[in-house]
Each structure stands twice: as structure tokens, then as C-alpha cells.
Amino acid sequence: DAGITQSPRHKVTETGTPVTLRCHQTENHRYMYWYRQDPGHGLRLIHYSYGVKDTDKGEVSDGYSVSRSKTEDFLLTLESATSSQTSVYFCAISVPRGGYTFGSGTRLTVV
Amino acid sequence: QKEVEQNSGPLSVPEGAIASLNCTYSDRGSQSFFWYRQYSGKSPELIMSIYSNGDKEDGRFTAQLNKASQYVSLLIRDSQPSDSATYLCAPPGSGNQFYFGTGTSLTVIP
């Protein structure tokens, strides 16, 4: 989507390895979010940020950490990947009119 | 406890028919609602926002919000095969409380 990019788009990693997903926005929005989407569970909030170095946990934050050192970048780290973290990860920004704009997603497979 | 409930479907309608998608929510304080469309393998896309009780129309789409019943719906008139997707509803959220419905899968049959 315009203004928000995620990298990588796909990743396969081994259990126990660290993984970092990147979200980059060009819109200078204050709020950024990381969600995971799994069949039967829908979108669930992992962490969100309300400014540089200001972050908070969401519904499913265990096993994940985040960092935001610049307005435009929000990083999601899996310290030690597990198979239960196989999922599609979406970054989102909240937009002035309300609601979110989502990135294209990262499909992560932990083997 | 689920904050937002949607019928998961799948919902199938013939081309040209009206598709009706429904959502109930538990937070009486929700003042607005958003509908997203998600094509298979793609990210959700915001398609409708409704900020007050009643109806809001945008082209073939009509969103309806009934705060007293804690019910929100999305009607798609003259359904097209390109409308086949999963539709998600969500209140605006606050703090770390951001909830989406699990989505309703819609298939429009040509």
C-alpha cells in the first residue's frame, strides 16, 4: 500500500533463531501497529507504538519485542522463533480519517 | 471474551444480488466502525467508515450502525464476482484494545 512497506515479504527460518521484520512508512504517522493473522483467529495485535521509543503490548505479545528509533521505522523481533509463530504478519498505521492502512504483509514460516 | 463477533460464513450470493454482512460488538462506547475487505493472499483494505447511528452509502456499499443494538452491517448491492473476499469489521480501538472480527468470507457466483 502507498506509504507503508514491509520487508521481507516471505521468510523461512529455523526454530530457535532470531527474526526481525521491518515496517517502513513515509506518511509521518505517529501510531504504528504489528498484527498477526491466523486462520480462525483473525487479526490479533502484537505490539503498537505511539511515538519514537514509545511502545506498548497488545493481545499476543509473548515472544515478541519491538523497537521504534525513528518515526518511519517499526521493527518486530522474534527473539527465538517457534513453530507457533508461523503466521502472516501485518504492519499498519492509523490514518487521520480513522481506521488503518496495512502493509502488504510478511509470510513467516518457522520450521 | 470476543469484543467483535462476525459470522464466518462462507456466504454465497449470485451475481447481482444483495450481500448482507453483519457484526455485533460488546463495547457500548464504540462511536464508529470500520469495514475492511481482504482478498485472498492480500492485506486488509479499508472500504467503509461509519461514525454515527444510521446508514452511510458509498456507491454499491451501505454501512448501517445501530448503537442501541450494538450491531453494524455492510450491504453490497448488485454484487459482482470482484466483491468475493473476506470482510472484516472493527471499532476504532484505544490504548492496547484493538479488535477485529474474524471476518466473513463472501463468494459472488457468476
PDB file of C-alpha atoms in Angstrom:
ATOM      1  CA  ASP A   1       0.000   0.000   0.000  1.00  0.00           C
ATOM      2  CA  ALA A   2       1.083   3.526  -0.671  1.00  0.00           C
ATOM      3  CA  GLY A   3       3.294   4.907   2.116  1.00  0.00           C
ATOM      4  CA  ILE A   4       3.890   1.712   4.057  1.00  0.00           C
ATOM      5  CA  THR A   5       6.211  -1.135   3.154  1.00  0.00           C
ATOM      6  CA  GLN A   6       7.142  -4.346   4.903  1.00  0.00           C
ATOM      7  CA  SER A   7      10.218  -6.463   4.495  1.00  0.00           C
ATOM      8  CA  PRO A   8      10.836  -9.242   3.872  1.00  0.00           C
ATOM      9  CA  ARG A   9       7.687 -10.420   2.081  1.00  0.00           C
ATOM     10  CA  HIS A  10       8.440 -14.057   2.760  1.00  0.00           C
ATOM     11  CA  LYS A  11      10.795 -15.742   5.172  1.00  0.00           C
ATOM     12  CA  VAL A  12      11.524 -19.286   6.239  1.00  0.00           C
ATOM     13  CA  THR A  13      13.547 -19.684   9.392  1.00  0.00           C
ATOM     14  CA  GLU A  14      14.526 -22.417  11.793  1.00  0.00           C
ATOM     15  CA  THR A  15      13.212 -22.870  15.296  1.00  0.00           C
ATOM     16  CA  GLY A  16      15.296 -21.013  17.843  1.00  0.00           C
ATOM     17  CA  THR A  17      16.726 -18.395  15.502  1.00  0.00           C
ATOM     18  CA  PRO A  18      16.063 -14.667  15.907  1.00  0.00           C
ATOM     19  CA  VAL A  19      13.998 -12.950  13.231  1.00  0.00           C
ATOM     20  CA  THR A  20      13.392  -9.255  12.616  1.00  0.00           C
ATOM     21  CA  LEU A  21      10.609  -7.894  10.456  1.00  0.00           C
ATOM     22  CA  ARG A  22      10.683  -4.318   9.276  1.00  0.00           C
ATOM     23  CA  CYS A  23       7.912  -1.829   8.661  1.00  0.00           C
ATOM     24  CA  HIS A  24       8.657   1.488   6.982  1.00  0.00           C
ATOM     25  CA  GLN A  25       6.231   4.358   6.470  1.00  0.00           C
ATOM     26  CA  THR A  26       6.614   7.592   4.564  1.00  0.00           C
ATOM     27  CA  GLU A  27       3.479   9.247   5.964  1.00  0.00           C
ATOM     28  CA  ASN A  28       4.981  10.549   9.228  1.00  0.00           C
ATOM     29  CA  HIS A  29       2.156   8.945  11.205  1.00  0.00           C
ATOM     30  CA  ARG A  30       2.552   8.709  14.947  1.00  0.00           C
ATOM     31  CA  TYR A  31       0.817   5.380  15.528  1.00  0.00           C
ATOM     32  CA  MET A  32       2.114   2.110  14.113  1.00  0.00           C
ATOM     33  CA  TYR A  33       0.978  -1.458  14.798  1.00  0.00           C
ATOM     34  CA  TRP A  34       2.041  -5.030  14.333  1.00  0.00           C
ATOM     35  CA  TYR A  35      -0.646  -7.680  13.852  1.00  0.00           C
ATOM     36  CA  ARG A  36      -0.538 -11.358  13.129  1.00  0.00           C
ATOM     37  CA  GLN A  37      -3.256 -13.144  11.203  1.00  0.00           C
ATOM     38  CA  ASP A  38      -4.036 -16.810  11.621  1.00  0.00           C
ATOM     39  CA  PRO A  39      -6.954 -18.931  10.399  1.00  0.00           C
ATOM     40  CA  GLY A  40      -9.725 -18.992  12.961  1.00  0.00           C
ATOM     41  CA  HIS A  41      -8.229 -16.151  14.984  1.00  0.00           C
ATOM     42  CA  GLY A  42      -8.342 -13.226  12.615  1.00  0.00           C
ATOM     43  CA  LEU A  43      -6.108 -10.243  13.191  1.00  0.00           C
ATOM     44  CA  ARG A  44      -4.539 -10.000  16.627  1.00  0.00           C
ATOM     45  CA  LEU A  45      -2.483  -7.108  17.916  1.00  0.00           C
ATOM     46  CA  ILE A  46       1.081  -7.941  18.932  1.00  0.00           C
ATOM     47  CA  HIS A  47       2.549  -4.548  19.809  1.00  0.00           C
ATOM     48  CA  TYR A  48       1.928  -0.978  18.883  1.00  0.00           C
ATOM     49  CA  SER A  49       3.816   2.321  19.035  1.00  0.00           C
ATOM     50  CA  TYR A  50       2.513   5.802  19.749  1.00  0.00           C
ATOM     51  CA  GLY A  51       5.784   7.585  19.066  1.00  0.00           C
ATOM     52  CA  VAL A  52       9.544   7.223  18.863  1.00  0.00           C
ATOM     53  CA  LYS A  53      10.629   4.870  21.655  1.00  0.00           C
ATOM     54  CA  ASP A  54       7.031   4.672  22.908  1.00  0.00           C
ATOM     55  CA  THR A  55       5.595   1.200  22.573  1.00  0.00           C
ATOM     56  CA  ASP A  56       3.051  -0.989  24.331  1.00  0.00           C
ATOM     57  CA  LYS A  57       1.982  -4.620  24.329  1.00  0.00           C
ATOM     58  CA  GLY A  58      -1.034  -5.963  22.569  1.00  0.00           C
ATOM     59  CA  GLU A  59      -3.106  -9.099  22.952  1.00  0.00           C
ATOM     60  CA  VAL A  60      -0.423 -11.609  21.872  1.00  0.00           C
ATOM     61  CA  SER A  61       2.914 -10.022  22.770  1.00  0.00           C
ATOM     62  CA  ASP A  62       4.663 -13.016  24.386  1.00  0.00           C
ATOM     63  CA  GLY A  63       7.781 -13.981  22.433  1.00  0.00           C
ATOM     64  CA  TYR A  64       7.895 -10.686  20.532  1.00  0.00           C
ATOM     65  CA  SER A  65       9.672  -7.395  21.062  1.00  0.00           C
ATOM     66  CA  VAL A  66       9.562  -4.164  19.106  1.00  0.00           C
ATOM     67  CA  SER A  67      11.626  -1.062  18.627  1.00  0.00           C
ATOM     68  CA  ARG A  68      10.989   2.328  17.121  1.00  0.00           C
ATOM     69  CA  SER A  69      14.039   4.554  16.946  1.00  0.00           C
ATOM     70  CA  LYS A  70      12.698   6.697  14.102  1.00  0.00           C
ATOM     71  CA  THR A  71       9.177   7.797  13.225  1.00  0.00           C
ATOM     72  CA  GLU A  72       9.291   5.961   9.927  1.00  0.00           C
ATOM     73  CA  ASP A  73      10.530   2.551  11.112  1.00  0.00           C
ATOM     74  CA  PHE A  74       8.887  -0.001  13.410  1.00  0.00           C
ATOM     75  CA  LEU A  75      10.713  -3.292  13.898  1.00  0.00           C
ATOM     76  CA  LEU A  76       9.256  -6.545  15.179  1.00  0.00           C
ATOM     77  CA  THR A  77      11.692  -9.112  16.591  1.00  0.00           C
ATOM     78  CA  LEU A  78      11.110 -12.736  17.409  1.00  0.00           C
ATOM     79  CA  GLU A  79      13.928 -13.410  19.848  1.00  0.00           C
ATOM     80  CA  SER A  80      13.817 -17.179  19.400  1.00  0.00           C
ATOM     81  CA  ALA A  81      11.365 -18.260  16.750  1.00  0.00           C
ATOM     82  CA  THR A  82       8.945 -21.107  17.479  1.00  0.00           C
ATOM     83  CA  SER A  83       6.612 -23.012  15.174  1.00  0.00           C
ATOM     84  CA  SER A  84       3.626 -21.306  16.832  1.00  0.00           C
ATOM     85  CA  GLN A  85       4.902 -18.039  15.396  1.00  0.00           C
ATOM     86  CA  THR A  86       4.377 -19.249  11.843  1.00  0.00           C
ATOM     87  CA  SER A  87       1.880 -16.693  10.599  1.00  0.00           C
ATOM     88  CA  VAL A  88       1.251 -13.747   8.341  1.00  0.00           C
ATOM     89  CA  TYR A  89       2.401 -10.502   9.930  1.00  0.00           C
ATOM     90  CA  PHE A  90       0.904  -7.151   9.026  1.00  0.00           C
ATOM     91  CA  CYS A  91       2.145  -3.727   9.908  1.00  0.00           C
ATOM     92  CA  ALA A  92      -0.425  -0.933   9.997  1.00  0.00           C
ATOM     93  CA  ILE A  93      -0.613   2.799  10.510  1.00  0.00           C
ATOM     94  CA  SER A  94      -3.648   4.659  11.768  1.00  0.00           C
ATOM     95  CA  VAL A  95      -4.843   7.326   9.360  1.00  0.00           C
ATOM     96  CA  PRO A  96      -6.416  10.711  10.141  1.00  0.00           C
ATOM     97  CA  ARG A  97      -9.855   9.768   8.809  1.00  0.00           C
ATOM     98  CA  GLY A  98      -9.901   6.757  11.132  1.00  0.00           C
ATOM     99  CA  GLY A  99      -9.086   3.130  10.574  1.00  0.00           C
ATOM    100  CA  TYR A 100      -5.841   1.661   9.354  1.00  0.00           C
ATOM    101  CA  THR A 101      -3.721   1.346   6.276  1.00  0.00           C
ATOM    102  CA  PHE A 102      -1.946  -2.003   6.173  1.00  0.00           C
ATOM    103  CA  GLY A 103       1.325  -3.049   4.657  1.00  0.00           C
ATOM    104  CA  SER A 104       1.450  -5.935   2.210  1.00  0.00           C
ATOM    105  CA  GLY A 105       2.366  -8.432   4.904  1.00  0.00           C
ATOM    106  CA  THR A 106       5.191 -10.840   5.702  1.00  0.00           C
ATOM    107  CA  ARG A 107       4.576 -14.552   5.474  1.00  0.00           C
ATOM    108  CA  LEU A 108       6.804 -16.178   8.082  1.00  0.00           C
ATOM    109  CA  THR A 109       7.343 -19.922   8.314  1.00  0.00           C
ATOM    110  CA  VAL A 110       9.244 -21.395  11.245  1.00  0.00           C
ATOM    111  CA  VAL A 111      10.465 -24.944  10.588  1.00  0.00           C
TER     112      VAL A 111
ATOM    113  CA  GLN B   1     -14.188 -12.642  25.592  1.00  0.00           C
ATOM    114  CA  LYS B   2     -14.610 -11.611  21.983  1.00  0.00           C
ATOM    115  CA  GLU B   3     -15.173  -7.893  21.537  1.00  0.00           C
ATOM    116  CA  VAL B   4     -16.394  -8.186  17.958  1.00  0.00           C
ATOM    117  CA  GLU B   5     -18.350 -11.100  16.508  1.00  0.00           C
ATOM    118  CA  GLN B   6     -18.934 -11.892  12.870  1.00  0.00           C
ATOM    119  CA  ASN B   7     -20.488 -14.848  11.134  1.00  0.00           C
ATOM    120  CA  SER B   8     -17.551 -16.563   9.493  1.00  0.00           C
ATOM    121  CA  GLY B   9     -19.675 -17.772   6.606  1.00  0.00           C
ATOM    122  CA  PRO B  10     -18.935 -18.658   3.953  1.00  0.00           C
ATOM    123  CA  LEU B  11     -21.647 -16.541   2.415  1.00  0.00           C
ATOM    124  CA  SER B  12     -22.505 -17.187  -1.211  1.00  0.00           C
ATOM    125  CA  VAL B  13     -24.712 -14.934  -3.314  1.00  0.00           C
ATOM    126  CA  PRO B  14     -25.458 -14.877  -7.043  1.00  0.00           C
ATOM    127  CA  GLU B  15     -24.114 -12.050  -9.151  1.00  0.00           C
ATOM    128  CA  GLY B  16     -26.395  -9.019  -8.980  1.00  0.00           C
ATOM    129  CA  ALA B  17     -27.879  -9.923  -5.597  1.00  0.00           C
ATOM    130  CA  ILE B  18     -27.530  -8.068  -2.310  1.00  0.00           C
ATOM    131  CA  ALA B  19     -24.908  -9.402   0.090  1.00  0.00           C
ATOM    132  CA  SER B  20     -25.502  -8.674   3.770  1.00  0.00           C
ATOM    133  CA  LEU B  21     -22.621  -8.872   6.230  1.00  0.00           C
ATOM    134  CA  ASN B  22     -23.169  -8.450   9.943  1.00  0.00           C
ATOM    135  CA  CYS B  23     -21.158  -7.664  13.011  1.00  0.00           C
ATOM    136  CA  THR B  24     -22.030  -7.372  16.703  1.00  0.00           C
ATOM    137  CA  TYR B  25     -19.837  -5.778  19.328  1.00  0.00           C
ATOM    138  CA  SER B  26     -19.668  -5.606  23.100  1.00  0.00           C
ATOM    139  CA  ASP B  27     -18.199  -2.143  23.745  1.00  0.00           C
ATOM    140  CA  ARG B  28     -21.123   0.247  24.181  1.00  0.00           C
ATOM    141  CA  GLY B  29     -18.683   3.134  23.989  1.00  0.00           C
ATOM    142  CA  SER B  30     -17.776   2.466  20.349  1.00  0.00           C
ATOM    143  CA  GLN B  31     -18.776   5.560  18.419  1.00  0.00           C
ATOM    144  CA  SER B  32     -17.702   4.438  14.982  1.00  0.00           C
ATOM    145  CA  PHE B  33     -16.966   1.363  12.938  1.00  0.00           C
ATOM    146  CA  PHE B  34     -14.806   0.395  10.014  1.00  0.00           C
ATOM    147  CA  TRP B  35     -15.207  -2.238   7.329  1.00  0.00           C
ATOM    148  CA  TYR B  36     -12.224  -3.790   5.592  1.00  0.00           C
ATOM    149  CA  ARG B  37     -12.071  -6.019   2.546  1.00  0.00           C
ATOM    150  CA  GLN B  38      -9.339  -8.614   2.253  1.00  0.00           C
ATOM    151  CA  TYR B  39      -8.713 -10.542  -0.933  1.00  0.00           C
ATOM    152  CA  SER B  40      -7.059 -13.917  -0.591  1.00  0.00           C
ATOM    153  CA  GLY B  41      -3.325 -13.515  -0.008  1.00  0.00           C
ATOM    154  CA  LYS B  42      -3.582  -9.740   0.297  1.00  0.00           C
ATOM    155  CA  SER B  43      -3.708  -7.254   3.138  1.00  0.00           C
ATOM    156  CA  PRO B  44      -6.931  -5.738   4.508  1.00  0.00           C
ATOM    157  CA  GLU B  45      -8.144  -2.578   2.786  1.00  0.00           C
ATOM    158  CA  LEU B  46     -10.394  -0.007   4.451  1.00  0.00           C
ATOM    159  CA  ILE B  47     -13.568   0.353   2.381  1.00  0.00           C
ATOM    160  CA  MET B  48     -16.151   1.983   4.654  1.00  0.00           C
ATOM    161  CA  SER B  49     -16.227   4.069   7.799  1.00  0.00           C
ATOM    162  CA  ILE B  50     -19.364   4.945   9.742  1.00  0.00           C
ATOM    163  CA  TYR B  51     -19.306   7.430  12.586  1.00  0.00           C
ATOM    164  CA  SER B  52     -22.926   7.810  13.660  1.00  0.00           C
ATOM    165  CA  ASN B  53     -26.136   5.882  14.021  1.00  0.00           C
ATOM    166  CA  GLY B  54     -27.951   5.167  10.816  1.00  0.00           C
ATOM    167  CA  ASP B  55     -26.861   4.486   7.269  1.00  0.00           C
ATOM    168  CA  LYS B  56     -23.952   5.607   5.171  1.00  0.00           C
ATOM    169  CA  GLU B  57     -23.902   4.934   1.464  1.00  0.00           C
ATOM    170  CA  ASP B  58     -20.909   4.851  -0.863  1.00  0.00           C
ATOM    171  CA  GLY B  59     -21.622   3.585  -4.337  1.00  0.00           C
ATOM    172  CA  ARG B  60     -22.855  -0.002  -4.094  1.00  0.00           C
ATOM    173  CA  PHE B  61     -21.933  -0.208  -0.409  1.00  0.00           C
ATOM    174  CA  THR B  62     -24.115   0.793   2.541  1.00  0.00           C
ATOM    175  CA  ALA B  63     -22.942   0.602   6.135  1.00  0.00           C
ATOM    176  CA  GLN B  64     -25.503   0.600   8.917  1.00  0.00           C
ATOM    177  CA  LEU B  65     -24.763   1.278  12.581  1.00  0.00           C
ATOM    178  CA  ASN B  66     -27.252   0.633  15.383  1.00  0.00           C
ATOM    179  CA  LYS B  67     -25.651   1.590  18.666  1.00  0.00           C
ATOM    180  CA  ALA B  68     -28.649   0.591  20.775  1.00  0.00           C
ATOM    181  CA  SER B  69     -28.437  -2.971  19.448  1.00  0.00           C
ATOM    182  CA  GLN B  70     -24.613  -2.887  19.207  1.00  0.00           C
ATOM    183  CA  TYR B  71     -24.921  -4.042  15.635  1.00  0.00           C
ATOM    184  CA  VAL B  72     -23.247  -2.941  12.441  1.00  0.00           C
ATOM    185  CA  SER B  73     -23.811  -4.247   8.936  1.00  0.00           C
ATOM    186  CA  LEU B  74     -22.493  -3.850   5.426  1.00  0.00           C
ATOM    187  CA  LEU B  75     -24.782  -4.250   2.428  1.00  0.00           C
ATOM    188  CA  ILE B  76     -23.332  -4.757  -1.024  1.00  0.00           C
ATOM    189  CA  ARG B  77     -25.850  -4.132  -3.801  1.00  0.00           C
ATOM    190  CA  ASP B  78     -25.520  -5.569  -7.290  1.00  0.00           C
ATOM    191  CA  SER B  79     -22.806  -7.936  -6.061  1.00  0.00           C
ATOM    192  CA  GLN B  80     -20.013  -8.633  -8.510  1.00  0.00           C
ATOM    193  CA  PRO B  81     -17.519 -11.521  -8.646  1.00  0.00           C
ATOM    194  CA  SER B  82     -14.834  -8.956  -7.820  1.00  0.00           C
ATOM    195  CA  ASP B  83     -16.550  -8.483  -4.437  1.00  0.00           C
ATOM    196  CA  SER B  84     -15.551 -12.032  -3.487  1.00  0.00           C
ATOM    197  CA  ALA B  85     -13.308 -11.552  -0.474  1.00  0.00           C
ATOM    198  CA  THR B  86     -13.264 -11.693   3.305  1.00  0.00           C
ATOM    199  CA  TYR B  87     -14.841  -8.714   5.042  1.00  0.00           C
ATOM    200  CA  LEU B  88     -13.634  -7.609   8.465  1.00  0.00           C
ATOM    201  CA  CYS B  89     -15.304  -5.188  10.836  1.00  0.00           C
ATOM    202  CA  ALA B  90     -13.619  -3.267  13.630  1.00  0.00           C
ATOM    203  CA  PRO B  91     -14.314  -0.462  16.107  1.00  0.00           C
ATOM    204  CA  PRO B  92     -11.638   2.232  16.330  1.00  0.00           C
ATOM    205  CA  GLY B  93      -9.974   0.873  19.459  1.00  0.00           C
ATOM    206  CA  SER B  94      -7.919   2.712  22.067  1.00  0.00           C
ATOM    207  CA  GLY B  95      -4.904   2.082  24.246  1.00  0.00           C
ATOM    208  CA  ASN B  96      -3.952  -1.525  23.557  1.00  0.00           C
ATOM    209  CA  GLN B  97      -7.516  -2.561  22.858  1.00  0.00           C
ATOM    210  CA  PHE B  98      -7.771  -3.055  19.131  1.00  0.00           C
ATOM    211  CA  TYR B  99     -10.065  -5.802  17.971  1.00  0.00           C
ATOM    212  CA  PHE B 100     -11.114  -7.069  14.608  1.00  0.00           C
ATOM    213  CA  GLY B 101     -13.834  -9.521  13.829  1.00  0.00           C
ATOM    214  CA  THR B 102     -12.589 -12.817  12.409  1.00  0.00           C
ATOM    215  CA  GLY B 103     -14.147 -11.931   9.075  1.00  0.00           C
ATOM    216  CA  THR B 104     -16.921 -13.168   6.829  1.00  0.00           C
ATOM    217  CA  SER B 105     -15.957 -14.886   3.610  1.00  0.00           C
ATOM    218  CA  LEU B 106     -18.119 -13.785   0.675  1.00  0.00           C
ATOM    219  CA  THR B 107     -18.306 -15.550  -2.674  1.00  0.00           C
ATOM    220  CA  VAL B 108     -20.255 -13.991  -5.528  1.00  0.00           C
ATOM    221  CA  ILE B 109     -21.256 -16.628  -8.052  1.00  0.00           C
ATOM    222  CA  PRO B 110     -21.343 -15.518 -11.701  1.00  0.00           C
TER     223      PRO B 110
END
